[in-house]
Short mmCIF file of C-alpha atoms in Angstrom, two decimals:
data_model
loop_
_atom_site.label_atom_id
_atom_site.label_comp_id
_atom_site.label_asym_id
_atom_site.label_seq_id
_atom_site.Cartn_x
_atom_site.Cartn_y
_atom_site.Cartn_z
CA MET S 67 0.00 0.00 0.00
CA THR S 68 1.23 3.47 -0.81
CA PRO S 69 0.67 6.29 1.71
CA SER S 70 -2.43 7.32 -0.26
CA GLY S 71 -3.89 3.84 0.24
CA ALA S 72 -3.46 2.41 -3.28
CA ALA S 73 -1.44 -0.80 -3.60
CA PRO S 74 1.23 -0.93 -6.33
CA GLN S 75 -0.27 -3.27 -8.92
CA ALA S 76 3.06 -4.18 -10.53
CA ARG S 77 4.36 -5.75 -7.34
CA ARG S 78 1.60 -8.27 -6.82
CA ALA S 79 1.74 -11.93 -7.75
CA PRO S 80 -1.88 -12.39 -8.92
CA ASP S 81 -1.13 -15.67 -10.69
CA LEU S 82 -0.46 -17.24 -7.27
CA ILE S 83 -3.31 -15.66 -5.30
CA GLY S 84 -5.87 -18.29 -4.45
CA THR S 85 -4.13 -21.06 -6.38
CA ALA S 86 -1.05 -21.92 -4.34
CA ALA S 87 0.37 -21.14 -0.93
CA PRO S 88 2.84 -18.25 -1.03
CA GLU S 89 6.43 -18.89 -0.04
CA ILE S 90 6.21 -16.44 2.88
CA GLY S 91 3.52 -15.82 5.46
CA VAL S 92 3.77 -12.46 7.23
CA GLY S 93 1.71 -12.21 10.42
CA MET S 94 0.94 -8.85 11.99
CA PRO S 95 -0.61 -9.04 15.49
CA VAL S 96 -1.95 -5.58 16.27
CA TYR S 97 -3.84 -3.64 18.91
CA ASN S 98 -4.51 0.08 18.48
CA GLY S 99 -1.75 0.43 15.91
CA GLU S 100 -3.21 3.49 14.16
CA PRO S 101 -0.30 5.95 14.68
CA TYR S 102 2.20 4.06 12.49
CA LEU S 103 0.09 1.39 10.82
CA THR S 104 -0.31 2.99 7.37
CA GLY S 105 3.45 3.29 6.95
CA ALA S 106 4.07 -0.24 8.21
CA LEU S 107 1.54 -1.69 5.74
CA ALA S 108 2.96 0.35 2.87
CA SER S 109 6.45 -0.96 3.54
CA ILE S 110 5.30 -4.61 3.63
CA LEU S 111 3.09 -4.40 0.55
CA GLY S 112 5.87 -2.61 -1.30
CA GLN S 113 8.17 -5.65 -1.09
CA ARG S 114 9.91 -6.51 -4.36
CA ASP S 115 10.55 -9.99 -5.76
CA ALA S 116 8.85 -11.84 -2.89
CA ASP S 117 5.85 -14.18 -2.96
CA PHE S 118 4.01 -13.53 0.31
CA GLU S 119 0.72 -13.02 2.07
CA LEU S 120 0.01 -10.65 4.95
CA VAL S 121 -2.39 -11.74 7.68
CA ILE S 122 -3.41 -9.08 10.20
CA ALA S 123 -4.80 -10.25 13.55
CA ASP S 124 -6.55 -7.33 15.23
CA ASN S 125 -6.89 -7.83 18.98
CA CYS S 126 -10.14 -5.80 19.19
CA SER S 127 -8.60 -2.39 18.56
CA THR S 128 -10.62 0.64 19.62
CA ASP S 129 -8.96 3.19 17.30
CA ALA S 130 -8.92 3.37 13.48
CA THR S 131 -6.89 0.16 13.11
CA GLU S 132 -9.84 -1.85 11.81
CA GLU S 133 -10.73 0.71 9.14
CA ILE S 134 -7.12 1.00 7.93
CA CYS S 135 -6.71 -2.79 7.74
CA ARG S 136 -10.02 -3.44 6.00
CA GLU S 137 -9.11 -0.86 3.38
CA ALA S 138 -5.77 -2.60 2.83
CA ALA S 139 -7.53 -5.96 2.42
CA ARG S 140 -9.98 -4.45 -0.10
CA ASN S 141 -7.16 -2.97 -2.16
CA ASP S 142 -4.72 -5.89 -2.17
CA PRO S 143 -5.60 -9.60 -2.41
CA ARG S 144 -2.41 -10.52 -0.54
CA VAL S 145 -3.90 -9.06 2.66
CA ARG S 146 -6.26 -10.95 4.96
CA TYR S 147 -7.77 -9.18 7.96
CA LEU S 148 -8.91 -11.09 11.04
CA ARG S 149 -10.57 -9.43 14.03
CA ARG S 150 -10.47 -11.41 17.25
CA GLU S 151 -13.75 -12.21 18.97
CA ARG S 152 -12.28 -10.59 22.09
CA ASN S 153 -8.93 -9.25 23.24
CA VAL S 154 -7.00 -12.49 23.79
CA GLY S 155 -3.77 -10.81 24.96
CA VAL S 156 -0.46 -10.33 23.19
CA ILE S 157 0.93 -13.84 23.68
CA ALA S 158 -2.18 -15.67 22.47
CA ASN S 159 -2.47 -13.36 19.47
CA TYR S 160 1.13 -14.07 18.48
CA ASN S 161 0.70 -17.82 18.95
CA ARG S 162 -2.50 -17.99 16.92
CA ILE S 163 -1.35 -15.92 13.97
CA VAL S 164 1.45 -18.36 13.08
CA HIS S 165 -1.18 -21.01 12.33
CA GLU S 166 -3.32 -18.54 10.37
CA THR S 167 -0.63 -17.90 7.75
CA ARG S 168 0.76 -20.14 5.03
CA GLY S 169 4.16 -20.62 3.47
CA GLU S 170 7.50 -22.32 4.01
CA PHE S 171 8.79 -19.23 5.81
CA PHE S 172 7.12 -17.01 8.41
CA SER S 173 7.75 -13.52 9.77
CA PHE S 174 6.16 -11.54 12.58
CA ALA S 175 5.50 -7.93 11.61
CA THR S 176 4.61 -5.06 13.91
CA ALA S 177 2.38 -2.06 13.30
CA ASP S 178 5.17 0.40 14.05
CA ASP S 179 8.21 -0.99 12.20
CA GLU S 180 8.98 -0.61 8.50
CA TYR S 181 10.63 -2.91 5.92
CA ARG S 182 13.18 -1.99 3.30
CA ALA S 183 11.73 -2.91 -0.11
CA ASP S 184 14.06 -5.91 -0.64
CA ARG S 185 13.85 -7.29 2.90
CA LEU S 186 11.73 -10.41 2.30
CA ALA S 187 13.56 -11.23 -0.93
CA LEU S 188 17.00 -11.12 0.71
CA LEU S 189 15.99 -12.99 3.87
CA SER S 190 14.19 -15.75 1.94
CA ALA S 191 17.22 -16.14 -0.34
CA ALA S 192 19.41 -16.51 2.75
CA LEU S 193 17.21 -19.31 4.11
CA ARG S 194 17.19 -21.09 0.77
CA ASP S 195 21.00 -20.85 0.62
CA HIS S 196 21.34 -22.24 4.19
CA PRO S 197 18.95 -25.21 4.50
CA ALA S 198 19.98 -25.94 8.11
CA ALA S 199 19.25 -22.38 9.31
CA SER S 200 16.16 -21.75 11.41
CA VAL S 201 16.15 -17.93 11.11
CA ALA S 202 17.48 -15.31 8.71
CA PHE S 203 17.74 -11.84 10.21
CA SER S 204 19.25 -8.50 9.34
CA ALA S 205 20.75 -5.40 10.82
CA SER S 206 18.22 -2.76 11.84
CA GLU S 207 18.00 1.00 11.66
CA GLU S 208 16.67 2.28 14.97
CA ILE S 209 14.18 5.17 14.64
CA ASP S 210 12.09 7.26 17.03
CA GLU S 211 8.36 8.03 16.95
CA ALA S 212 8.91 10.68 14.25
CA GLY S 213 11.02 8.37 12.07
CA ARG S 214 14.31 10.07 12.98
CA ARG S 215 17.34 7.80 12.94
CA LEU S 216 18.66 6.90 16.40
CA GLY S 217 21.35 4.43 15.46
CA LEU S 218 22.10 1.09 13.85
CA TRP S 219 21.64 -2.30 15.51
CA ARG S 220 23.81 -5.22 14.53
CA SER S 221 23.73 -8.48 16.41
CA SER S 222 26.88 -9.09 18.42
CA ALA S 223 25.96 -12.71 19.21
CA PRO S 224 27.61 -15.31 16.90
CA THR S 225 24.53 -17.53 16.56
CA GLY S 226 25.63 -19.25 13.35
CA ALA S 227 27.84 -21.92 14.97
CA SER S 228 27.28 -25.56 14.09
CA ARG S 229 26.85 -26.77 17.70
CA PRO S 230 23.60 -25.81 19.46
CA SER S 231 25.38 -25.33 22.79
CA HIS S 232 27.78 -22.82 21.22
CA ARG S 233 24.89 -20.90 19.69
CA LEU S 234 22.99 -20.89 22.98
CA ARG S 235 26.03 -19.71 24.93
CA ALA S 236 26.49 -16.89 22.43
CA LYS S 237 22.84 -15.91 22.77
CA PHE S 238 22.99 -15.80 26.57
CA ARG S 239 25.92 -13.39 26.38
CA ASP S 240 23.58 -10.95 24.63
CA TYR S 241 20.29 -12.21 26.00
CA ASP S 242 18.36 -8.94 25.70
CA GLU S 243 18.77 -8.70 21.93
CA CYS S 244 15.33 -9.68 20.64
CA LEU S 245 15.06 -8.45 17.03
CA HIS S 246 15.97 -11.94 15.81
CA LEU S 247 12.33 -12.89 16.42
CA TYR S 248 11.29 -10.43 13.70
CA GLY S 249 13.53 -12.02 11.11
CA LEU S 250 12.31 -14.64 8.63
CA ILE S 251 11.76 -17.99 10.35
CA ARG S 252 11.55 -21.43 8.79
CA ARG S 253 8.01 -22.63 9.50
CA SER S 254 9.16 -26.07 10.60
CA ALA S 255 11.34 -24.37 13.24
CA ILE S 256 8.72 -22.03 14.64
CA ALA S 257 6.15 -24.83 14.72
CA ARG S 258 8.51 -26.75 16.98
CA ALA S 259 9.26 -23.71 19.16
CA LEU S 260 5.65 -22.65 19.75
CA PRO S 261 3.96 -21.60 21.94
CA LEU S 262 5.49 -18.38 23.18
CA ALA S 263 5.89 -18.63 26.94
CA PRO S 264 3.51 -16.35 28.93
CA VAL S 265 6.37 -14.33 30.45
CA LEU S 266 7.48 -10.81 29.58
CA ALA S 267 10.72 -12.22 28.14
CA GLY S 268 8.81 -14.74 26.02
CA ASP S 269 10.44 -13.36 22.86
CA ARG S 270 13.91 -14.06 24.29
CA VAL S 271 12.89 -17.55 25.34
CA MET S 272 11.62 -18.32 21.84
CA ILE S 273 14.84 -16.98 20.30
CA ALA S 274 16.75 -19.40 22.54
CA GLU S 275 14.50 -22.23 21.34
CA LEU S 276 15.08 -21.30 17.69
CA VAL S 277 18.85 -21.12 18.29
CA LEU S 278 18.71 -24.70 19.60
CA ILE S 279 16.83 -25.86 16.49
CA GLY S 280 19.19 -24.39 13.91
CA PRO S 281 21.80 -21.71 13.16
CA PHE S 282 20.83 -18.11 12.47
CA VAL S 283 22.04 -16.57 9.21
CA LEU S 284 22.75 -12.83 9.10
CA VAL S 285 22.10 -10.52 6.16
CA ASP S 286 24.30 -7.68 7.32
CA GLU S 287 22.27 -4.83 5.87
CA PRO S 288 19.69 -2.60 7.64
CA LEU S 289 16.59 -4.17 6.12
CA LEU S 290 14.34 -3.23 9.06
CA ARG S 291 13.47 0.17 10.52
CA HIS S 292 12.69 -0.59 14.16
CA ARG S 293 10.74 2.10 15.98
CA ASN S 294 11.38 2.89 19.64
CA HIS S 295 8.54 4.94 21.11
CA PRO S 296 6.90 5.48 24.52
CA ALA S 297 3.69 3.61 23.63
CA SER S 298 5.40 0.25 22.97
CA ASP S 299 4.77 -2.63 25.39
CA SER S 300 8.42 -2.72 26.46
CA GLN S 301 8.14 0.90 27.57
CA ARG S 302 4.70 0.78 29.20
CA TYR S 303 4.62 -2.33 31.38
CA ASP S 304 6.57 -3.75 34.24
CA VAL S 305 6.63 -7.51 34.52
CA ARG S 306 3.78 -7.88 37.02
CA ALA S 307 1.48 -5.43 35.26
CA TRP S 308 2.12 -7.26 32.01
CA ARG S 309 1.33 -10.62 33.59
CA ARG S 310 -1.94 -9.31 35.06
CA ARG S 311 -2.93 -8.16 31.59
CA GLU S 312 -1.98 -11.41 29.88
CA VAL S 313 -3.30 -13.87 32.51
CA PRO S 314 -6.08 -11.95 34.29
CA ASP S 315 -7.59 -14.97 36.07
CA GLU S 316 -4.34 -16.05 37.71
CA ASP S 317 -3.68 -15.67 41.43
CA HIS S 318 -0.87 -13.16 41.08
CA ARG S 319 0.29 -13.56 44.68
CA PHE S 320 2.15 -16.66 43.48
CA PHE S 321 3.74 -15.17 40.38
CA LEU S 322 7.51 -15.79 40.22
CA PRO S 323 8.50 -14.09 36.92
CA ASN S 324 12.22 -14.87 36.89
CA VAL S 325 11.65 -18.42 38.13
CA GLU S 326 9.07 -19.02 35.40
CA GLU S 327 11.38 -17.59 32.76
CA GLY S 328 14.12 -19.96 33.92
CA ARG S 329 11.70 -22.87 33.84
CA ALA S 330 10.73 -21.97 30.26
CA LEU S 331 14.39 -21.89 29.21
CA MET S 332 15.05 -25.25 30.85
CA ARG S 333 12.02 -26.68 29.08
CA ALA S 334 13.36 -25.36 25.75
CA VAL S 335 16.63 -27.23 26.27
CA ARG S 336 14.80 -30.38 27.39
CA ASN S 337 12.53 -30.41 24.31
CA ALA S 338 15.18 -29.52 21.70
CA PRO S 339 16.37 -32.20 19.24
CA LEU S 340 19.77 -32.76 20.90
CA THR S 341 22.09 -35.59 21.76
CA ARG S 342 22.52 -36.31 25.47
CA GLY S 343 25.98 -34.74 25.54
CA GLU S 344 24.85 -31.64 23.69
CA ARG S 345 21.83 -31.27 25.97
CA LEU S 346 24.10 -31.29 29.03
CA ALA S 347 26.32 -28.71 27.33
CA CYS S 348 23.26 -26.52 26.72
CA TYR S 349 22.26 -26.69 30.39
CA ALA S 350 25.80 -25.60 31.25
CA ALA S 351 25.50 -22.76 28.73
CA MET S 352 22.68 -21.32 30.85
CA TRP S 353 25.14 -20.28 33.56
CA PRO S 354 25.27 -16.57 32.51
CA TRP S 355 21.48 -16.37 32.77
CA LEU S 356 21.43 -18.17 36.15
CA ARG S 357 24.13 -15.90 37.55
CA ARG S 358 22.27 -12.82 36.36
CA ASN S 359 18.92 -13.98 37.72
CA ALA S 360 19.91 -15.61 41.03
CA VAL S 361 19.06 -12.53 43.12
CA PRO S 362 15.82 -11.74 41.23
CA MET S 363 14.66 -15.37 41.66
CA ALA S 364 15.38 -15.16 45.40
CA ARG S 365 13.33 -11.97 45.53
CA ASN S 366 10.48 -13.71 43.70
CA VAL S 367 10.36 -16.40 46.37
CA ALA S 368 10.63 -13.83 49.18
CA HIS S 369 7.73 -11.81 47.77
CA VAL S 370 5.55 -14.90 47.59
CA GLY S 371 6.43 -15.72 51.22
CA ILE S 372 5.53 -12.20 52.32
CA ASP S 373 2.22 -12.31 50.44
CA LEU S 374 1.37 -15.66 52.01
CA ALA S 375 2.24 -14.39 55.49
CA ARG S 376 0.06 -11.33 55.01
CA GLY S 377 -2.79 -13.52 53.82
CA LEU S 378 -2.51 -15.76 56.90
CA ARG S 379 -2.52 -12.75 59.20
CA ARG S 380 -5.68 -11.42 57.57
CA ARG S 381 -7.47 -14.78 57.71
CA PRO S 382 -9.93 -15.02 60.67
CA ALA S 383 -9.37 -17.74 63.27
CA PRO S 384 -11.63 -20.82 62.94
CA ASP S 385 -13.78 -19.80 65.94
CA GLU S 386 -14.16 -16.17 64.88
CA THR S 387 -17.54 -14.98 63.67
CA VAL S 388 -17.99 -12.14 61.25
CA ARG S 389 -20.20 -9.44 62.71
CA SER S 390 -21.99 -6.76 60.75
#
């Protein structure tokens, strides 16, 4: 879609629409994405030399997101718009959209980032050239809410090694880097890694799972414009507020965020297709994460103990009667 709303006809692949699955499925989970959505859609639909579909999963937006997306779907047959029956939360929306797209390769898209016009073509070529790779990703130009350039991100983690334990150790050295998840992912790999864990660092956990499944291949060009702005989830929520939003029916007195994140990482290693020796090496590779999170995990347990003690103090004795 161009900024005026008209899709560039020459860039479509109409001979494939409705007759065969595209090579690439792009899934855009969105909630109230109006501020940057038109530009994000234009950059995706302006991709050159790539056979893809775009599925938008609207988590019951209350702004103009629905109108913008329905217009895009009317103007371009590569776009399919889905509106959730209710707001299912970020994690569930991400998990569901993978199964609602088609193609050998899959990519998450956001309503505030933008693609360079050759992004999907270059990343899909990288995956075809490296059959063992689980993810192809690129450098990223960091921009602010007005589109001004803030800097350039390049991954410093050597995640292309042949041994899974070496890749995992490299990832844990730069654990907070999470743009790999917005690269192009081999569908067989993401199907094995799903679902995203219901923790704030679920994206990092899934990256660790994908690293265990196969090497990452880097296209060292800034093919993504990643927007940092105050309204993003990473800026708005602390871990407990995020959990209350994602799992509203849970008893949050017993929430141990760092412990649960560690459990999810251990489960990723346990479920990965590894030899016994390599699995043990991967557990050992978790040491940087364990060292970093030892104190936070102790605090998690202490907070739960305090909450339980407070609850016991408030509970009436068995022989007490409640008087009005």
